[in-house]
Structures are given as C-alpha cells and as structure tokens.
C-alpha cells in the first residue's frame, strides 16, 4: 500500500486517526506522546516511522485513548520512537489493542 504522510503532530494526541495505510510516516514539531490509533482490524499490521529529524514520538502503553485504540507494548513500558526509528504494530482483535514493538 501507499505510505501515509500526515501533517506533523503538534501536541500529545489521543485516538489518532491519520487514515488507513500499512506504512505510517510520522513527524512531530516537538516531543509528543501518541496514546493510540483508531482501531484497526484483527491481524492488521502497521509500520510506524518517525521520519522527522529531531523530535521523539513516544508511544504510550495503555493510557488515555479509548481502550480499543491503545498501544500494548512488548515491554509494558512506553516506547520512545526517536527520529529515524520505526515500530511495528499489529492489531489484536482478541485484546482489542495495538501490540507494538520497536524495530532494531
């Protein structure tokens, strides 16, 4: 699918709805927290790239977004997605969460 490159995040964001894509190219105008993405479908994979050059986008573990939109990290801790880094998320329909892990 075609990568999606939405407008830079300008603030902490709950229930983010960037549109549908398999590759999400994000950037931020300052360090921000992203608490969830509007729910996917069971088994849906999403690559989340921080294509910015300086600011970190932190994927928050199970907070503030609607439960079905939240991230569930493999470590149980927030994931700091530094500039140039990528995470992979898979929507788990059983637990209704995005299961997410940083890629090396």
PDB file of C-alpha atoms in Angstrom:
ATOM      1  CA  UNK A   1       0.000   0.000   0.000  1.00  0.00           C
ATOM      2  CA  UNK A   2       0.980   3.623  -0.406  1.00  0.00           C
ATOM      3  CA  UNK A   3       2.672   5.151   2.676  1.00  0.00           C
ATOM      4  CA  UNK A   4       0.621   7.780   4.505  1.00  0.00           C
ATOM      5  CA  UNK A   5       2.397  11.044   5.445  1.00  0.00           C
ATOM      6  CA  UNK A   6       0.006  13.112   7.602  1.00  0.00           C
ATOM      7  CA  UNK A   7       0.686  16.618   8.924  1.00  0.00           C
ATOM      8  CA  UNK A   8       3.303  16.740  11.720  1.00  0.00           C
ATOM      9  CA  UNK A   9       1.975  16.057  15.202  1.00  0.00           C
ATOM     10  CA  UNK A  10       1.919  19.342  17.145  1.00  0.00           C
ATOM     11  CA  UNK A  11       0.713  18.097  20.556  1.00  0.00           C
ATOM     12  CA  UNK A  12       0.118  14.977  22.615  1.00  0.00           C
ATOM     13  CA  UNK A  13      -2.564  13.004  20.781  1.00  0.00           C
ATOM     14  CA  UNK A  14      -5.250  10.516  21.826  1.00  0.00           C
ATOM     15  CA  UNK A  15      -7.282   8.377  19.383  1.00  0.00           C
ATOM     16  CA  UNK A  16      -5.180   9.424  16.385  1.00  0.00           C
ATOM     17  CA  UNK A  17      -6.963   8.935  13.070  1.00  0.00           C
ATOM     18  CA  UNK A  18      -4.445   9.503  10.256  1.00  0.00           C
ATOM     19  CA  UNK A  19      -6.287   7.362   7.689  1.00  0.00           C
ATOM     20  CA  UNK A  20      -5.714   3.802   6.508  1.00  0.00           C
ATOM     21  CA  UNK A  21      -2.282   2.622   5.384  1.00  0.00           C
ATOM     22  CA  UNK A  22       0.245  -0.095   6.165  1.00  0.00           C
ATOM     23  CA  UNK A  23       3.117   2.408   6.414  1.00  0.00           C
ATOM     24  CA  UNK A  24       2.591   5.495   8.548  1.00  0.00           C
ATOM     25  CA  UNK A  25       5.250   8.212   8.152  1.00  0.00           C
ATOM     26  CA  UNK A  26       5.004  10.495  11.200  1.00  0.00           C
ATOM     27  CA  UNK A  27       6.910  13.545  12.346  1.00  0.00           C
ATOM     28  CA  UNK A  28       6.382  15.983  15.204  1.00  0.00           C
ATOM     29  CA  UNK A  29       7.026  19.699  15.709  1.00  0.00           C
ATOM     30  CA  UNK A  30       8.109  18.965  19.318  1.00  0.00           C
ATOM     31  CA  UNK A  31       8.441  15.879  21.510  1.00  0.00           C
ATOM     32  CA  UNK A  32       4.928  14.385  21.742  1.00  0.00           C
ATOM     33  CA  UNK A  33       3.048  11.429  23.197  1.00  0.00           C
ATOM     34  CA  UNK A  34       0.836   9.283  20.985  1.00  0.00           C
ATOM     35  CA  UNK A  35      -1.565   7.213  23.099  1.00  0.00           C
ATOM     36  CA  UNK A  36      -3.393   5.272  20.403  1.00  0.00           C
ATOM     37  CA  UNK A  37      -4.533   4.966  16.816  1.00  0.00           C
ATOM     38  CA  UNK A  38      -8.153   4.475  15.793  1.00  0.00           C
ATOM     39  CA  UNK A  39      -8.780   0.738  15.991  1.00  0.00           C
ATOM     40  CA  UNK A  40      -7.763  -1.496  13.163  1.00  0.00           C
ATOM     41  CA  UNK A  41      -8.993  -4.916  12.187  1.00  0.00           C
ATOM     42  CA  UNK A  42      -7.772  -8.168  13.680  1.00  0.00           C
ATOM     43  CA  UNK A  43      -4.325  -9.024  12.287  1.00  0.00           C
ATOM     44  CA  UNK A  44      -3.742  -5.644  10.636  1.00  0.00           C
ATOM     45  CA  UNK A  45      -0.046  -4.674  10.572  1.00  0.00           C
ATOM     46  CA  UNK A  46       1.136  -1.086  10.765  1.00  0.00           C
ATOM     47  CA  UNK A  47       4.688   0.193  10.410  1.00  0.00           C
ATOM     48  CA  UNK A  48       5.059   3.482  12.290  1.00  0.00           C
ATOM     49  CA  UNK A  49       8.055   5.501  11.103  1.00  0.00           C
ATOM     50  CA  UNK A  50       9.297   8.688  12.772  1.00  0.00           C
ATOM     51  CA  UNK A  51      10.532  10.445   9.629  1.00  0.00           C
ATOM     52  CA  UNK A  52      11.312  13.660  11.487  1.00  0.00           C
ATOM     53  CA  UNK A  53      14.865  14.818  12.085  1.00  0.00           C
ATOM     54  CA  UNK A  54      14.856  15.737  15.784  1.00  0.00           C
ATOM     55  CA  UNK A  55      11.725  15.142  17.865  1.00  0.00           C
ATOM     56  CA  UNK A  56      10.748  11.923  19.628  1.00  0.00           C
ATOM     57  CA  UNK A  57       7.244  10.475  19.348  1.00  0.00           C
ATOM     58  CA  UNK A  58       6.513   8.377  22.436  1.00  0.00           C
ATOM     59  CA  UNK A  59       4.039   5.533  22.005  1.00  0.00           C
ATOM     60  CA  UNK A  60       2.323   5.332  25.392  1.00  0.00           C
ATOM     61  CA  UNK A  61       1.454   1.947  26.921  1.00  0.00           C
ATOM     62  CA  UNK A  62      -2.315   1.645  27.635  1.00  0.00           C
ATOM     63  CA  UNK A  63      -3.241   5.220  28.607  1.00  0.00           C
ATOM     64  CA  UNK A  64      -5.886   7.889  27.805  1.00  0.00           C
ATOM     65  CA  UNK A  65      -7.024   6.807  24.306  1.00  0.00           C
ATOM     66  CA  UNK A  66     -10.193   4.749  24.043  1.00  0.00           C
ATOM     67  CA  UNK A  67      -9.269   1.206  25.149  1.00  0.00           C
ATOM     68  CA  UNK A  68      -9.649  -0.317  21.659  1.00  0.00           C
ATOM     69  CA  UNK A  69      -7.237   2.276  20.219  1.00  0.00           C
ATOM     70  CA  UNK A  70      -4.459   1.893  22.803  1.00  0.00           C
ATOM     71  CA  UNK A  71      -0.947   0.562  22.368  1.00  0.00           C
ATOM     72  CA  UNK A  72       0.158  -2.535  24.282  1.00  0.00           C
ATOM     73  CA  UNK A  73       3.946  -2.621  24.229  1.00  0.00           C
ATOM     74  CA  UNK A  74       6.001  -5.796  24.458  1.00  0.00           C
ATOM     75  CA  UNK A  75       7.823  -4.392  27.500  1.00  0.00           C
ATOM     76  CA  UNK A  76       4.849  -2.906  29.342  1.00  0.00           C
ATOM     77  CA  UNK A  77       6.596   0.470  29.184  1.00  0.00           C
ATOM     78  CA  UNK A  78       6.258   3.434  26.860  1.00  0.00           C
ATOM     79  CA  UNK A  79       8.254   3.235  23.618  1.00  0.00           C
ATOM     80  CA  UNK A  80      10.278   6.278  22.589  1.00  0.00           C
ATOM     81  CA  UNK A  81      10.307   6.443  18.806  1.00  0.00           C
ATOM     82  CA  UNK A  82      13.322   8.656  18.137  1.00  0.00           C
ATOM     83  CA  UNK A  83      13.802  10.469  14.840  1.00  0.00           C
ATOM     84  CA  UNK A  84      14.556   7.964  12.093  1.00  0.00           C
ATOM     85  CA  UNK A  85      13.269   4.949  14.057  1.00  0.00           C
ATOM     86  CA  UNK A  86      10.416   2.557  13.286  1.00  0.00           C
ATOM     87  CA  UNK A  87       7.960   0.469  15.288  1.00  0.00           C
ATOM     88  CA  UNK A  88       5.702  -2.311  14.102  1.00  0.00           C
ATOM     89  CA  UNK A  89       2.189  -2.694  15.432  1.00  0.00           C
ATOM     90  CA  UNK A  90      -0.325  -5.472  14.917  1.00  0.00           C
ATOM     91  CA  UNK A  91      -3.954  -5.108  15.879  1.00  0.00           C
ATOM     92  CA  UNK A  92      -5.011  -7.901  18.232  1.00  0.00           C
ATOM     93  CA  UNK A  93      -8.762  -8.306  17.954  1.00  0.00           C
ATOM     94  CA  UNK A  94      -8.884 -10.606  20.997  1.00  0.00           C
ATOM     95  CA  UNK A  95      -7.492  -7.992  23.383  1.00  0.00           C
ATOM     96  CA  UNK A  96      -8.588  -5.002  21.266  1.00  0.00           C
ATOM     97  CA  UNK A  97      -5.158  -3.348  21.385  1.00  0.00           C
ATOM     98  CA  UNK A  98      -2.331  -2.441  19.021  1.00  0.00           C
ATOM     99  CA  UNK A  99       0.558  -4.721  20.040  1.00  0.00           C
ATOM    100  CA  UNK A 100       3.678  -2.702  19.309  1.00  0.00           C
ATOM    101  CA  UNK A 101       7.437  -3.191  19.389  1.00  0.00           C
ATOM    102  CA  UNK A 102      10.408  -1.145  18.213  1.00  0.00           C
ATOM    103  CA  UNK A 103      12.301  -2.462  15.226  1.00  0.00           C
ATOM    104  CA  UNK A 104      16.089  -2.609  15.619  1.00  0.00           C
TER     105      UNK A 104
END
